[in-house]
Amino acid sequence: MTDPTRLTLAEARDALVSKSLSAVELTDAYIGAIEAARSLNGFVTETPEIARKMAANSDATLARGEGGPLEGIPLGIKDLYCTKGVTTTAGSRILRDFVPPYESTVSSQLWRDGAVMLGKLNLDEFAMGSSNETSHFGPVTSPWRKPGQNAALVPGGSSGGSAAAVAARLCLGATATDTGGSIRQPAAFTGTVGIKPTYGRCSRYGVVAFASSLDQAGPIARNVRDTAILMRSMAGYDPKDATSVDVPVPNYETSVGSSVKGKTIGIPKEYRIEGMPAEIEALWHQGIAWLRDAGATIVDVSLPHTKYALPAYYIVAPAEASSNLARYDGVRYGLRVPGRDIGDMYGQTRAAGFGKEVRRRIMIGTYVLSAGYYDAYYVKAQKIRTLIKRDFETVYAAGVDALLTPATPSAAFAVGEKGSGDPVEMYLNDVFTVTVNMAGLPGIAVPGGSSADGLPLGLQLIGRPFDEETLFSLAEVIEQAAPKVHLPDAWWAA
Ligand code: GLN
């Protein structure tokens, strides 16, 4: 048969059920692809033995005519999800040798449903970044390149390993997390689909915390249907996460292909930011036209506090991070660098264990939470957050079903191109995505076209709380209308 890594997740699932393909064959094809793609640096840890064992189990289950919705489907796991007995690093030196004694709820649900673990995917350290360049394990190279050029491009971040692995066909889908855009931005940069579910939809239990009130788990996959399939297994109430919400999980796949006639789509004027490249503006107009052609009603809306979202995010997120990362002190687990006394040991451990961006966030976070500045920065940012949330509530109350915006202000950039002098240059990448986290809403990124350089560009749809179904149906309309994404061929293959 032809290369099984070319199948979509839905196609592979059907081939497994009809036994035209075995889980072991499929898994072996992926293990081979991963070994040949080490130059991309997408995986921090490969787990081929575990994968083969899980695949053999799936074949036995399928032979009995049984199996879960993901039976025999090989996946990659962002290395922020704790996996029992398998090193979980969060992209950091401080957790380089950490082997969790427990499994995250989301990954356990994937295994419950029959999925096969290929390994752990690279990411920005503690998910702080937009390019995967802050990883202790080095940057991930995108499988995309500008035509005729060899310069390494970033796959986006922080879920850069997830997006690169999906786009390079090193797994059928991947878990990711999104605190300010880390699922949607890398999906947009790599021509893949990524959804950040509503806050509380997927359990955060066992996912290494960055900013707890913003973090959400979600999938990245090669198309809308595959993303919907993964989402169903990842979502669900978990009593181990106090912010998990007990609402039923729909079969998202049935939304894919359902009509969007009569849906009202808001176009927020504040997203027309100064200096927005013409090709992003054109992509947005194209997306509006596609949804209108599919029978949706397009309305202009205003989200007046949008311009404060990015600065407020870069106060709230570091504040929570500084608190969450206080646990890495060399005492209970992770790296320990001995010192003169316990205080010195803490200092030595944290100085050696955390990279530059993480240290910067801890310092910003500690500063904005300090007695003298708490009201001026942290409390103010929280007030802005409430206003941002209210902006969305107002447009939804007026009958808007979802909003359409660009996913990112540009296509992927080169490794080393941004943020080395001024970190804010990198933070500006998140301008279209952070509002969604601040408001706790679901957002999906779907490929909509290409840049003048032939790189993927993504559109973002933002939904009502717990209405991911509408996002899947709208995203599929865009996917069908947009030029087909031709994922890059394996120039990287060793
Ligand atoms: N790029 C953003 C940041 O650096 C968002 C990261 C994320 O969503 N994890 O904070």
mmCIF file with all atom_site columns, C-alpha atoms in Angstrom, residues 119-291:
data_model
loop_
_atom_site.group_PDB
_atom_site.id
_atom_site.type_symbol
_atom_site.label_atom_id
_atom_site.label_alt_id
_atom_site.label_comp_id
_atom_site.label_asym_id
_atom_site.label_entity_id
_atom_site.label_seq_id
_atom_site.pdbx_PDB_ins_code
_atom_site.Cartn_x
_atom_site.Cartn_y
_atom_site.Cartn_z
_atom_site.occupancy
_atom_site.B_iso_or_equiv
_atom_site.pdbx_formal_charge
_atom_site.auth_seq_id
_atom_site.auth_comp_id
_atom_site.auth_asym_id
_atom_site.auth_atom_id
_atom_site.pdbx_PDB_model_num
ATOM 1   C CA . GLY A 1 119 ? 6.598   10.375 22.049 1.00 0.00 ? 119 GLY A CA 1
ATOM 2   C CA . LYS A 1 120 ? 6.831   13.787 23.658 1.00 0.00 ? 120 LYS A CA 1
ATOM 3   C CA . LEU A 1 121 ? 6.917   16.957 21.574 1.00 0.00 ? 121 LEU A CA 1
ATOM 4   C CA . ASN A 1 122 ? 9.210   19.934 21.910 1.00 0.00 ? 122 ASN A CA 1
ATOM 5   C CA . LEU A 1 123 ? 7.845   23.279 23.131 1.00 0.00 ? 123 LEU A CA 1
ATOM 6   C CA . ASP A 1 124 ? 8.901   26.665 24.401 1.00 0.00 ? 124 ASP A CA 1
ATOM 7   C CA . GLU A 1 125 ? 10.146  26.426 27.969 1.00 0.00 ? 125 GLU A CA 1
ATOM 8   C CA . PHE A 1 126 ? 7.072   26.181 30.237 1.00 0.00 ? 126 PHE A CA 1
ATOM 9   C CA . ALA A 1 127 ? 5.063   27.161 27.125 1.00 0.00 ? 127 ALA A CA 1
ATOM 10  C CA . MET A 1 128 ? 6.432   30.703 27.228 1.00 0.00 ? 128 MET A CA 1
ATOM 11  C CA . GLY A 1 129 ? 7.061   31.829 23.698 1.00 0.00 ? 129 GLY A CA 1
ATOM 12  C CA . SER A 1 130 ? 5.712   32.133 20.184 1.00 0.00 ? 130 SER A CA 1
ATOM 13  C CA . SER A 1 131 ? 8.458   30.451 18.165 1.00 0.00 ? 131 SER A CA 1
ATOM 14  C CA . ASN A 1 132 ? 9.743   27.420 20.078 1.00 0.00 ? 132 ASN A CA 1
ATOM 15  C CA . GLU A 1 133 ? 13.082  29.144 20.454 1.00 0.00 ? 133 GLU A CA 1
ATOM 16  C CA . THR A 1 134 ? 12.965  29.285 24.256 1.00 0.00 ? 134 THR A CA 1
ATOM 17  C CA . SER A 1 135 ? 13.104  25.481 24.598 1.00 0.00 ? 135 SER A CA 1
ATOM 18  C CA . HIS A 1 136 ? 16.024  24.090 26.586 1.00 0.00 ? 136 HIS A CA 1
ATOM 19  C CA . PHE A 1 137 ? 16.220  21.437 23.855 1.00 0.00 ? 137 PHE A CA 1
ATOM 20  C CA . GLY A 1 138 ? 16.718  23.955 21.080 1.00 0.00 ? 138 GLY A CA 1
ATOM 21  C CA . PRO A 1 139 ? 14.348  25.355 18.485 1.00 0.00 ? 139 PRO A CA 1
ATOM 22  C CA . VAL A 1 140 ? 12.057  23.257 16.307 1.00 0.00 ? 140 VAL A CA 1
ATOM 23  C CA . THR A 1 141 ? 12.484  23.754 12.577 1.00 0.00 ? 141 THR A CA 1
ATOM 24  C CA . SER A 1 142 ? 9.271   24.098 10.616 1.00 0.00 ? 142 SER A CA 1
ATOM 25  C CA . PRO A 1 143 ? 8.791   21.638 7.755  1.00 0.00 ? 143 PRO A CA 1
ATOM 26  C CA . TRP A 1 144 ? 7.821   24.698 5.713  1.00 0.00 ? 144 TRP A CA 1
ATOM 27  C CA . ARG A 1 145 ? 10.383  26.755 3.830  1.00 0.00 ? 145 ARG A CA 1
ATOM 28  C CA . LYS A 1 146 ? 10.056  29.659 1.462  1.00 0.00 ? 146 LYS A CA 1
ATOM 29  C CA . PRO A 1 147 ? 10.281  28.361 -2.094 1.00 0.00 ? 147 PRO A CA 1
ATOM 30  C CA . GLY A 1 148 ? 13.891  28.158 -3.218 1.00 0.00 ? 148 GLY A CA 1
ATOM 31  C CA . GLN A 1 149 ? 15.232  29.137 0.206  1.00 0.00 ? 149 GLN A CA 1
ATOM 32  C CA . ASN A 1 150 ? 16.876  27.049 2.877  1.00 0.00 ? 150 ASN A CA 1
ATOM 33  C CA . ALA A 1 151 ? 16.519  29.408 5.845  1.00 0.00 ? 151 ALA A CA 1
ATOM 34  C CA . ALA A 1 152 ? 14.957  27.590 8.815  1.00 0.00 ? 152 ALA A CA 1
ATOM 35  C CA . LEU A 1 153 ? 11.547  28.968 9.737  1.00 0.00 ? 153 LEU A CA 1
ATOM 36  C CA . VAL A 1 154 ? 9.885   28.741 13.128 1.00 0.00 ? 154 VAL A CA 1
ATOM 37  C CA . PRO A 1 155 ? 6.819   26.503 13.462 1.00 0.00 ? 155 PRO A CA 1
ATOM 38  C CA . GLY A 1 156 ? 5.343   28.981 15.961 1.00 0.00 ? 156 GLY A CA 1
ATOM 39  C CA . GLY A 1 157 ? 5.028   28.367 19.647 1.00 0.00 ? 157 GLY A CA 1
ATOM 40  C CA . SER A 1 158 ? 4.703   27.358 22.246 1.00 0.00 ? 158 SER A CA 1
ATOM 41  C CA . SER A 1 159 ? 3.250   24.157 20.732 1.00 0.00 ? 159 SER A CA 1
ATOM 42  C CA . GLY A 1 160 ? 5.837   24.265 17.946 1.00 0.00 ? 160 GLY A CA 1
ATOM 43  C CA . GLY A 1 161 ? 6.804   20.605 18.212 1.00 0.00 ? 161 GLY A CA 1
ATOM 44  C CA . SER A 1 162 ? 3.133   19.638 18.016 1.00 0.00 ? 162 SER A CA 1
ATOM 45  C CA . ALA A 1 163 ? 2.442   21.740 14.927 1.00 0.00 ? 163 ALA A CA 1
ATOM 46  C CA . ALA A 1 164 ? 5.680   20.782 13.154 1.00 0.00 ? 164 ALA A CA 1
ATOM 47  C CA . ALA A 1 165 ? 5.142   17.076 13.837 1.00 0.00 ? 165 ALA A CA 1
ATOM 48  C CA . VAL A 1 166 ? 1.581   17.195 12.512 1.00 0.00 ? 166 VAL A CA 1
ATOM 49  C CA . ALA A 1 167 ? 2.583   19.177 9.404  1.00 0.00 ? 167 ALA A CA 1
ATOM 50  C CA . ALA A 1 168 ? 5.604   16.943 8.714  1.00 0.00 ? 168 ALA A CA 1
ATOM 51  C CA . ARG A 1 169 ? 3.399   13.811 9.061  1.00 0.00 ? 169 ARG A CA 1
ATOM 52  C CA . LEU A 1 170 ? 5.268   12.544 12.108 1.00 0.00 ? 170 LEU A CA 1
ATOM 53  C CA . CYS A 1 171 ? 1.974   11.833 13.897 1.00 0.00 ? 171 CYS A CA 1
ATOM 54  C CA . LEU A 1 172 ? -1.722  11.878 13.020 1.00 0.00 ? 172 LEU A CA 1
ATOM 55  C CA . GLY A 1 173 ? -2.455  14.526 15.593 1.00 0.00 ? 173 GLY A CA 1
ATOM 56  C CA . ALA A 1 174 ? -0.962  16.048 18.701 1.00 0.00 ? 174 ALA A CA 1
ATOM 57  C CA . THR A 1 175 ? -1.932  17.487 22.020 1.00 0.00 ? 175 THR A CA 1
ATOM 58  C CA . ALA A 1 176 ? -1.088  21.129 22.582 1.00 0.00 ? 176 ALA A CA 1
ATOM 59  C CA . THR A 1 177 ? -1.862  23.861 25.094 1.00 0.00 ? 177 THR A CA 1
ATOM 60  C CA . ASP A 1 178 ? -2.899  27.471 24.664 1.00 0.00 ? 178 ASP A CA 1
ATOM 61  C CA . THR A 1 179 ? -2.371  30.189 27.271 1.00 0.00 ? 179 THR A CA 1
ATOM 62  C CA . GLY A 1 180 ? -2.260  33.133 24.872 1.00 0.00 ? 180 GLY A CA 1
ATOM 63  C CA . GLY A 1 181 ? -2.259  31.535 21.434 1.00 0.00 ? 181 GLY A CA 1
ATOM 64  C CA . SER A 1 182 ? 0.023   28.524 21.620 1.00 0.00 ? 182 SER A CA 1
ATOM 65  C CA . ILE A 1 183 ? -2.351  26.189 19.791 1.00 0.00 ? 183 ILE A CA 1
ATOM 66  C CA . ARG A 1 184 ? -3.743  28.623 17.216 1.00 0.00 ? 184 ARG A CA 1
ATOM 67  C CA . GLN A 1 185 ? -0.558  30.471 16.229 1.00 0.00 ? 185 GLN A CA 1
ATOM 68  C CA . PRO A 1 186 ? 1.569   27.364 15.499 1.00 0.00 ? 186 PRO A CA 1
ATOM 69  C CA . ALA A 1 187 ? -1.371  25.802 13.651 1.00 0.00 ? 187 ALA A CA 1
ATOM 70  C CA . ALA A 1 188 ? -1.634  28.950 11.510 1.00 0.00 ? 188 ALA A CA 1
ATOM 71  C CA . PHE A 1 189 ? 2.126   28.936 10.842 1.00 0.00 ? 189 PHE A CA 1
ATOM 72  C CA . THR A 1 190 ? 2.158   25.317 9.689  1.00 0.00 ? 190 THR A CA 1
ATOM 73  C CA . GLY A 1 191 ? -1.021  24.956 7.637  1.00 0.00 ? 191 GLY A CA 1
ATOM 74  C CA . THR A 1 192 ? -2.679  22.783 10.274 1.00 0.00 ? 192 THR A CA 1
ATOM 75  C CA . VAL A 1 193 ? -5.841  23.130 12.372 1.00 0.00 ? 193 VAL A CA 1
ATOM 76  C CA . GLY A 1 194 ? -5.793  23.848 16.097 1.00 0.00 ? 194 GLY A CA 1
ATOM 77  C CA . ILE A 1 195 ? -8.545  24.555 18.587 1.00 0.00 ? 195 ILE A CA 1
ATOM 78  C CA . LYS A 1 196 ? -8.320  26.146 21.994 1.00 0.00 ? 196 LYS A CA 1
ATOM 79  C CA . PRO A 1 197 ? -11.432 24.933 23.748 1.00 0.00 ? 197 PRO A CA 1
ATOM 80  C CA . THR A 1 198 ? -13.477 26.953 26.220 1.00 0.00 ? 198 THR A CA 1
ATOM 81  C CA . TYR A 1 199 ? -11.706 27.359 29.553 1.00 0.00 ? 199 TYR A CA 1
ATOM 82  C CA . GLY A 1 200 ? -12.818 24.396 31.654 1.00 0.00 ? 200 GLY A CA 1
ATOM 83  C CA . ARG A 1 201 ? -13.633 22.122 28.693 1.00 0.00 ? 201 ARG A CA 1
ATOM 84  C CA . CYS A 1 202 ? -10.476 19.996 28.946 1.00 0.00 ? 202 CYS A CA 1
ATOM 85  C CA . SER A 1 203 ? -8.912  19.068 32.238 1.00 0.00 ? 203 SER A CA 1
ATOM 86  C CA . ARG A 1 204 ? -5.679  20.792 33.231 1.00 0.00 ? 204 ARG A CA 1
ATOM 87  C CA . TYR A 1 205 ? -4.850  18.009 35.684 1.00 0.00 ? 205 TYR A CA 1
ATOM 88  C CA . GLY A 1 206 ? -1.343  16.785 34.993 1.00 0.00 ? 206 GLY A CA 1
ATOM 89  C CA . VAL A 1 207 ? -0.548  19.561 32.531 1.00 0.00 ? 207 VAL A CA 1
ATOM 90  C CA . VAL A 1 208 ? 2.428   21.557 33.831 1.00 0.00 ? 208 VAL A CA 1
ATOM 91  C CA . ALA A 1 209 ? 0.984   24.935 34.827 1.00 0.00 ? 209 ALA A CA 1
ATOM 92  C CA . PHE A 1 210 ? 2.029   28.203 33.178 1.00 0.00 ? 210 PHE A CA 1
ATOM 93  C CA . ALA A 1 211 ? -0.824  30.653 33.930 1.00 0.00 ? 211 ALA A CA 1
ATOM 94  C CA . SER A 1 212 ? -3.638  28.629 35.441 1.00 0.00 ? 212 SER A CA 1
ATOM 95  C CA . SER A 1 213 ? -6.541  30.988 34.693 1.00 0.00 ? 213 SER A CA 1
ATOM 96  C CA . LEU A 1 214 ? -5.574  31.064 30.990 1.00 0.00 ? 214 LEU A CA 1
ATOM 97  C CA . ASP A 1 215 ? -4.145  27.593 30.231 1.00 0.00 ? 215 ASP A CA 1
ATOM 98  C CA . GLN A 1 216 ? -6.255  25.230 28.139 1.00 0.00 ? 216 GLN A CA 1
ATOM 99  C CA . ALA A 1 217 ? -5.468  21.901 26.537 1.00 0.00 ? 217 ALA A CA 1
ATOM 100 C CA . GLY A 1 218 ? -6.500  21.220 22.941 1.00 0.00 ? 218 GLY A CA 1
ATOM 101 C CA . PRO A 1 219 ? -5.589  19.326 19.766 1.00 0.00 ? 219 PRO A CA 1
ATOM 102 C CA . ILE A 1 220 ? -3.682  20.140 16.574 1.00 0.00 ? 220 ILE A CA 1
ATOM 103 C CA . ALA A 1 221 ? -4.364  17.984 13.518 1.00 0.00 ? 221 ALA A CA 1
ATOM 104 C CA . ARG A 1 222 ? -4.193  18.075 9.725  1.00 0.00 ? 222 ARG A CA 1
ATOM 105 C CA . ASN A 1 223 ? -7.783  19.059 9.080  1.00 0.00 ? 223 ASN A CA 1
ATOM 106 C CA . VAL A 1 224 ? -10.964 20.141 10.833 1.00 0.00 ? 224 VAL A CA 1
ATOM 107 C CA . ARG A 1 225 ? -12.511 16.670 11.038 1.00 0.00 ? 225 ARG A CA 1
ATOM 108 C CA . ASP A 1 226 ? -9.395  15.140 12.598 1.00 0.00 ? 226 ASP A CA 1
ATOM 109 C CA . THR A 1 227 ? -9.269  17.972 15.133 1.00 0.00 ? 227 THR A CA 1
ATOM 110 C CA . ALA A 1 228 ? -12.919 17.392 16.027 1.00 0.00 ? 228 ALA A CA 1
ATOM 111 C CA . ILE A 1 229 ? -12.275 13.656 16.501 1.00 0.00 ? 229 ILE A CA 1
ATOM 112 C CA . LEU A 1 230 ? -9.383  14.325 18.898 1.00 0.00 ? 230 LEU A CA 1
ATOM 113 C CA . MET A 1 231 ? -11.286 16.990 20.768 1.00 0.00 ? 231 MET A CA 1
ATOM 114 C CA . ARG A 1 232 ? -14.050 14.590 21.722 1.00 0.00 ? 232 ARG A CA 1
ATOM 115 C CA . SER A 1 233 ? -11.580 12.306 23.464 1.00 0.00 ? 233 SER A CA 1
ATOM 116 C CA . MET A 1 234 ? -9.677  15.127 25.148 1.00 0.00 ? 234 MET A CA 1
ATOM 117 C CA . ALA A 1 235 ? -12.696 17.007 26.532 1.00 0.00 ? 235 ALA A CA 1
ATOM 118 C CA . GLY A 1 236 ? -14.749 16.205 29.583 1.00 0.00 ? 236 GLY A CA 1
ATOM 119 C CA . TYR A 1 237 ? -15.345 16.947 33.208 1.00 0.00 ? 237 TYR A CA 1
ATOM 120 C CA . ASP A 1 238 ? -12.623 15.985 35.648 1.00 0.00 ? 238 ASP A CA 1
ATOM 121 C CA . PRO A 1 239 ? -13.147 16.219 39.401 1.00 0.00 ? 239 PRO A CA 1
ATOM 122 C CA . LYS A 1 240 ? -9.351  16.497 39.777 1.00 0.00 ? 240 LYS A CA 1
ATOM 123 C CA . ASP A 1 241 ? -9.415  19.963 38.147 1.00 0.00 ? 241 ASP A CA 1
ATOM 124 C CA . ALA A 1 242 ? -11.448 22.462 40.165 1.00 0.00 ? 242 ALA A CA 1
ATOM 125 C CA . THR A 1 243 ? -11.956 24.652 37.073 1.00 0.00 ? 243 THR A CA 1
ATOM 126 C CA . SER A 1 244 ? -13.201 21.793 34.911 1.00 0.00 ? 244 SER A CA 1
ATOM 127 C CA . VAL A 1 245 ? -16.838 22.291 33.911 1.00 0.00 ? 245 VAL A CA 1
ATOM 128 C CA . ASP A 1 246 ? -19.397 19.507 34.040 1.00 0.00 ? 246 ASP A CA 1
ATOM 129 C CA . VAL A 1 247 ? -21.180 19.835 30.709 1.00 0.00 ? 247 VAL A CA 1
ATOM 130 C CA . PRO A 1 248 ? -21.801 16.989 28.264 1.00 0.00 ? 248 PRO A CA 1
ATOM 131 C CA . VAL A 1 249 ? -19.221 16.428 25.516 1.00 0.00 ? 249 VAL A CA 1
ATOM 132 C CA . PRO A 1 250 ? -20.876 16.355 22.102 1.00 0.00 ? 250 PRO A CA 1
ATOM 133 C CA . ASN A 1 251 ? -19.697 14.204 19.218 1.00 0.00 ? 251 ASN A CA 1
ATOM 134 C CA . TYR A 1 252 ? -17.888 17.088 17.537 1.00 0.00 ? 252 TYR A CA 1
ATOM 135 C CA . GLU A 1 253 ? -17.371 15.191 14.323 1.00 0.00 ? 253 GLU A CA 1
ATOM 136 C CA . THR A 1 254 ? -21.080 15.516 13.501 1.00 0.00 ? 254 THR A CA 1
ATOM 137 C CA . SER A 1 255 ? -20.644 19.318 13.359 1.00 0.00 ? 255 SER A CA 1
ATOM 138 C CA . VAL A 1 256 ? -18.150 18.936 10.533 1.00 0.00 ? 256 VAL A CA 1
ATOM 139 C CA . GLY A 1 257 ? -20.119 19.460 7.353  1.00 0.00 ? 257 GLY A CA 1
ATOM 140 C CA . SER A 1 258 ? -23.230 20.792 9.072  1.00 0.00 ? 258 SER A CA 1
ATOM 141 C CA . SER A 1 259 ? -24.802 23.906 7.558  1.00 0.00 ? 259 SER A CA 1
ATOM 142 C CA . VAL A 1 260 ? -23.846 27.366 8.730  1.00 0.00 ? 260 VAL A CA 1
ATOM 143 C CA . LYS A 1 261 ? -26.826 28.994 7.045  1.00 0.00 ? 261 LYS A CA 1
ATOM 144 C CA . GLY A 1 262 ? -28.329 31.660 9.228  1.00 0.00 ? 262 GLY A CA 1
ATOM 145 C CA . LYS A 1 263 ? -25.314 31.909 11.546 1.00 0.00 ? 263 LYS A CA 1
ATOM 146 C CA . THR A 1 264 ? -24.317 35.443 12.399 1.00 0.00 ? 264 THR A CA 1
ATOM 147 C CA . ILE A 1 265 ? -20.605 36.176 12.153 1.00 0.00 ? 265 ILE A CA 1
ATOM 148 C CA . GLY A 1 266 ? -19.161 39.286 13.768 1.00 0.00 ? 266 GLY A CA 1
ATOM 149 C CA . ILE A 1 267 ? -16.183 41.091 12.279 1.00 0.00 ? 267 ILE A CA 1
ATOM 150 C CA . PRO A 1 268 ? -14.497 43.040 15.071 1.00 0.00 ? 268 PRO A CA 1
ATOM 151 C CA . LYS A 1 269 ? -13.162 46.302 13.728 1.00 0.00 ? 269 LYS A CA 1
ATOM 152 C CA . GLU A 1 270 ? -10.486 46.608 16.410 1.00 0.00 ? 270 GLU A CA 1
ATOM 153 C CA . TYR A 1 271 ? -8.627  43.678 14.854 1.00 0.00 ? 271 TYR A CA 1
ATOM 154 C CA . ARG A 1 272 ? -7.843  45.857 11.864 1.00 0.00 ? 272 ARG A CA 1
ATOM 155 C CA . ILE A 1 273 ? -4.592  46.863 13.525 1.00 0.00 ? 273 ILE A CA 1
ATOM 156 C CA . GLU A 1 274 ? -2.210  49.516 12.353 1.00 0.00 ? 274 GLU A CA 1
ATOM 157 C CA . GLY A 1 275 ? 0.444   48.255 10.014 1.00 0.00 ? 275 GLY A CA 1
ATOM 158 C CA . MET A 1 276 ? -1.413  45.018 9.250  1.00 0.00 ? 276 MET A CA 1
ATOM 159 C CA . PRO A 1 277 ? 0.093   43.519 6.093  1.00 0.00 ? 277 PRO A CA 1
ATOM 160 C CA . ALA A 1 278 ? -2.131  43.746 3.012  1.00 0.00 ? 278 ALA A CA 1
ATOM 161 C CA . GLU A 1 279 ? -2.071  39.977 2.578  1.00 0.00 ? 279 GLU A CA 1
ATOM 162 C CA . ILE A 1 280 ? -3.527  39.444 6.059  1.00 0.00 ? 280 ILE A CA 1
ATOM 163 C CA . GLU A 1 281 ? -6.259  41.973 5.330  1.00 0.00 ? 281 GLU A CA 1
ATOM 164 C CA . ALA A 1 282 ? -6.962  40.211 2.001  1.00 0.00 ? 282 ALA A CA 1
ATOM 165 C CA . LEU A 1 283 ? -7.103  36.802 3.724  1.00 0.00 ? 283 LEU A CA 1
ATOM 166 C CA . TRP A 1 284 ? -9.622  38.167 6.188  1.00 0.00 ? 284 TRP A CA 1
ATOM 167 C CA . HIS A 1 285 ? -11.831 39.581 3.405  1.00 0.00 ? 285 HIS A CA 1
ATOM 168 C CA . GLN A 1 286 ? -11.653 36.269 1.632  1.00 0.00 ? 286 GLN A CA 1
ATOM 169 C CA . GLY A 1 287 ? -12.756 34.441 4.779  1.00 0.00 ? 287 GLY A CA 1
ATOM 170 C CA . ILE A 1 288 ? -15.700 36.821 5.172  1.00 0.00 ? 288 ILE A CA 1
ATOM 171 C CA . ALA A 1 289 ? -16.742 36.148 1.555  1.00 0.00 ? 289 ALA A CA 1
ATOM 172 C CA . TRP A 1 290 ? -16.560 32.360 2.015  1.00 0.00 ? 290 TRP A CA 1
ATOM 173 C CA . LEU A 1 291 ? -18.782 32.434 5.093  1.00 0.00 ? 291 LEU A CA 1
#
